[in-house]
Amino acid sequence: DFQTKNKYIEVFIDHDEYDFRMIIEQLLRKALSKDAYQPLSLPDINKTWNGSFSETVDYYFPGEMAGLIWEKTVRCISVQNAGVMGVNGIYTCSGTVDGVSAYRKIGIRNEQEVEFSIFRCLLSDDTKWWYISIVPKDMKPGTDDDIDFYRAPVSLEHSDFPPEGTWLTVEKHGLDPPCKIIWKSDILPKSGEESGDENEER
């Protein structure tokens, strides 16, 4: 056929070098690590390229095959710089709320161990917001009984994940400055990262 008769034919592929480098590196990791292999997640992809990278992976690895290279997910989140110190720390993916991943961590508030949650909520005016709250035990998130500290509007680019900026302080329980968050692919905090424990609310 054409390919066997023309062994040295050049093929031009019009895709970004970054995208192909990341894909090749992942395929090598999969071959070397075998059962220990983990696909890339959103925090692993340079923000400048994550749109084109997704398109390239979908083109060459359609459907479920794309999961060999990456998963459109955020495994854990680092909350930083919040005025309420107990809010700060590492949250891990735990269950779903409003059809998307929610994140939780155990912390201390008023000398008691509590669970802080990050979740998306559909409000009565049909808008969706992300909240960082303490949800009463055995209750669903998103009620008036939640203790809300910070909230952020849903991002148009990544509506299924909490935005890294645009967080606002909720007056009753939150304290300025509002937090910022960082998507992370690893779970263990780096040296010097805030633990988020507090003996009393600031």
Coordinates of C-alpha atoms in Angstrom, one line a residue:
D1 CA 0.0 0.0 0.0
F2 CA 0.9 3.7 0.0
Q3 CA 2.7 3.6 3.4
T4 CA 4.9 0.5 2.7
K5 CA 6.0 1.9 -0.6
N6 CA 6.9 5.3 0.9
K7 CA 8.7 4.4 4.1
Y8 CA 10.3 7.8 4.4
I9 CA 7.3 9.9 3.8
E10 CA 7.0 12.9 6.2
V11 CA 3.8 13.4 8.2
F12 CA 2.9 16.8 9.4
I13 CA 0.9 16.9 12.6
D14 CA -0.5 20.4 13.4
H15 CA -0.7 20.2 17.2
D16 CA 1.2 22.0 20.0
E17 CA 4.7 20.6 21.1
Y18 CA 3.7 20.9 24.7
D19 CA 0.6 18.7 24.2
F20 CA 2.6 15.9 22.5
R21 CA 5.4 16.0 25.0
M22 CA 3.0 15.6 27.9
I23 CA 1.2 12.7 26.1
I24 CA 4.5 10.9 25.3
E25 CA 5.7 11.3 28.9
Q26 CA 2.5 9.8 30.2
L27 CA 2.6 6.8 27.9
L28 CA 6.2 6.2 29.0
R29 CA 5.2 6.5 32.7
K30 CA 2.3 4.0 32.1
A31 CA 4.7 1.5 30.5
L32 CA 7.3 1.8 33.3
S33 CA 5.0 2.1 36.4
K34 CA 2.3 -0.4 35.3
D35 CA -0.1 -0.9 38.3
A36 CA 1.2 2.2 40.1
Y37 CA 0.4 4.5 37.1
Q38 CA -1.9 7.5 37.6
P39 CA -3.3 9.7 34.8
L40 CA -2.6 13.4 34.8
S41 CA -5.2 15.7 36.5
L42 CA -6.0 19.3 35.9
P43 CA -3.3 20.7 38.2
D44 CA -0.7 18.9 36.3
I45 CA -1.5 20.8 33.0
N46 CA 0.0 24.2 32.4
K47 CA -3.0 26.6 32.5
T48 CA -1.8 28.2 29.2
W49 CA -2.3 24.9 27.4
N50 CA -5.0 23.0 29.2
G51 CA -7.6 23.9 26.6
S52 CA -5.5 22.7 23.6
F53 CA -4.2 19.7 25.6
S54 CA -7.7 18.5 26.3
E55 CA -8.6 18.8 22.6
T56 CA -5.4 17.0 21.5
V57 CA -6.0 14.1 23.9
D58 CA -9.6 13.8 22.8
Y59 CA -8.6 13.7 19.2
Y60 CA -6.0 10.9 19.5
F61 CA -7.6 9.1 22.4
P62 CA -11.4 9.4 21.8
G63 CA -14.0 8.5 24.5
E64 CA -12.9 6.5 27.5
M65 CA -9.4 6.1 26.0
A66 CA -8.6 9.7 27.1
G67 CA -8.5 8.4 30.7
L68 CA -5.2 6.7 29.8
I69 CA -3.6 10.1 29.6
W70 CA -5.5 12.4 31.9
E71 CA -8.7 12.8 34.0
K72 CA -10.5 16.1 34.1
T73 CA -10.4 16.2 37.9
V74 CA -8.8 17.9 40.9
R75 CA -7.8 15.4 43.5
C76 CA -7.2 17.8 46.3
I77 CA -7.2 21.5 47.1
S78 CA -5.0 23.8 49.2
V79 CA -6.9 26.7 50.9
Q80 CA -4.7 29.6 51.9
N81 CA -4.7 33.1 53.3
A82 CA -8.2 32.9 54.8
G83 CA -8.9 35.2 57.8
V84 CA -10.6 32.2 59.5
M85 CA -7.4 30.2 60.2
G86 CA -9.3 26.9 60.6
V87 CA -10.4 27.1 57.0
N88 CA -6.8 26.9 55.7
G89 CA -5.3 23.6 54.8
I90 CA -5.5 20.6 52.4
Y91 CA -9.0 19.4 51.3
T92 CA -9.4 16.0 49.6
C93 CA -12.0 14.9 47.1
S94 CA -14.8 13.3 49.0
G95 CA -18.2 12.5 47.4
T96 CA -20.3 14.7 45.2
V97 CA -22.7 17.6 45.7
D98 CA -24.8 19.2 42.9
G99 CA -23.4 16.5 40.6
V100 CA -19.7 17.6 41.0
S101 CA -16.9 16.7 43.4
A102 CA -16.9 18.1 46.9
Y103 CA -13.8 18.4 49.1
R104 CA -13.4 18.0 52.9
K105 CA -10.9 18.3 55.7
I106 CA -10.9 17.8 59.4
G107 CA -10.0 20.9 61.4
I108 CA -10.5 22.7 64.7
R109 CA -13.0 25.5 65.5
N110 CA -13.6 26.8 69.0
E111 CA -11.5 23.9 70.4
Q112 CA -13.7 21.3 68.8
E113 CA -12.9 19.0 65.9
V114 CA -15.1 19.8 62.9
E115 CA -15.3 19.0 59.2
F116 CA -14.9 21.8 56.7
S117 CA -16.4 21.3 53.3
I118 CA -16.0 22.9 49.8
F119 CA -19.0 22.3 47.7
R120 CA -21.1 23.8 44.8
C121 CA -24.6 24.9 45.6
L122 CA -27.6 25.8 43.4
L123 CA -29.3 28.8 45.0
S124 CA -33.0 29.8 44.9
D125 CA -32.3 32.4 42.2
D126 CA -30.9 29.6 39.9
T127 CA -27.3 30.8 40.2
K128 CA -24.6 28.4 41.3
W129 CA -21.9 29.3 43.9
W130 CA -19.1 27.5 45.6
Y131 CA -19.0 27.6 49.4
I132 CA -16.5 26.8 52.2
S133 CA -18.6 25.8 55.1
I134 CA -19.2 23.6 58.1
V135 CA -22.2 21.4 57.3
P136 CA -24.2 20.1 60.3
K137 CA -23.7 16.4 60.8
D138 CA -26.2 14.1 58.9
M139 CA -27.5 17.1 56.9
K140 CA -27.1 17.9 53.2
P141 CA -24.9 20.9 52.2
G142 CA -26.6 24.0 51.0
T143 CA -29.1 24.8 53.8
D144 CA -29.5 27.8 56.1
D145 CA -28.1 25.6 58.9
D146 CA -24.6 25.6 57.2
I147 CA -21.9 27.8 58.8
D148 CA -20.6 29.6 55.7
F149 CA -17.2 31.3 55.7
Y150 CA -16.4 32.1 52.1
R151 CA -18.2 31.8 48.7
A152 CA -17.3 32.2 45.1
P153 CA -19.2 32.4 41.8
V154 CA -18.9 29.4 39.4
S155 CA -16.1 29.9 36.9
L156 CA -17.3 29.8 33.2
E157 CA -14.1 28.0 32.2
H158 CA -14.1 25.2 34.8
S159 CA -17.6 25.2 36.4
D160 CA -17.1 21.7 37.9
F161 CA -14.3 22.8 40.1
P162 CA -13.8 25.6 42.8
P163 CA -12.3 28.7 41.3
E164 CA -8.8 29.6 42.5
G165 CA -9.6 33.3 42.9
T166 CA -12.8 35.4 43.2
W167 CA -13.6 34.2 46.8
L168 CA -15.7 36.5 48.9
T169 CA -16.1 36.7 52.7
V170 CA -19.5 35.7 54.1
E171 CA -20.2 38.3 56.8
K172 CA -21.7 36.3 59.6
H173 CA -18.9 33.7 60.1
G174 CA -16.2 34.6 57.6
L175 CA -13.3 37.0 58.3
D176 CA -11.2 39.0 55.8
P177 CA -9.0 38.4 54.0
P178 CA -11.0 36.0 51.8
C179 CA -9.2 32.8 50.9
K180 CA -7.5 31.8 47.7
I181 CA -7.2 28.1 46.7
I182 CA -4.7 26.1 44.6
W183 CA -5.6 23.0 42.8
K184 CA -3.2 20.2 43.6
S185 CA -2.5 16.7 42.2
D186 CA -0.7 15.5 45.4
I187 CA -2.2 15.2 48.8
L188 CA 0.7 15.6 51.2
P189 CA 1.2 19.3 52.2
K190 CA 4.6 20.8 51.3
S191 CA 6.9 21.9 54.1
G192 CA 5.8 25.0 55.8
E193 CA 2.2 24.9 54.4
E194 CA -0.4 26.0 56.8
S195 CA -2.2 23.2 58.7
G196 CA -5.3 25.2 59.2
D197 CA -5.8 24.3 62.9
E198 CA -7.0 26.9 65.3
N199 CA -7.9 26.9 69.0
E200 CA -10.5 29.7 68.6
E201 CA -12.0 31.7 65.8
R202 CA -10.2 34.9 65.0

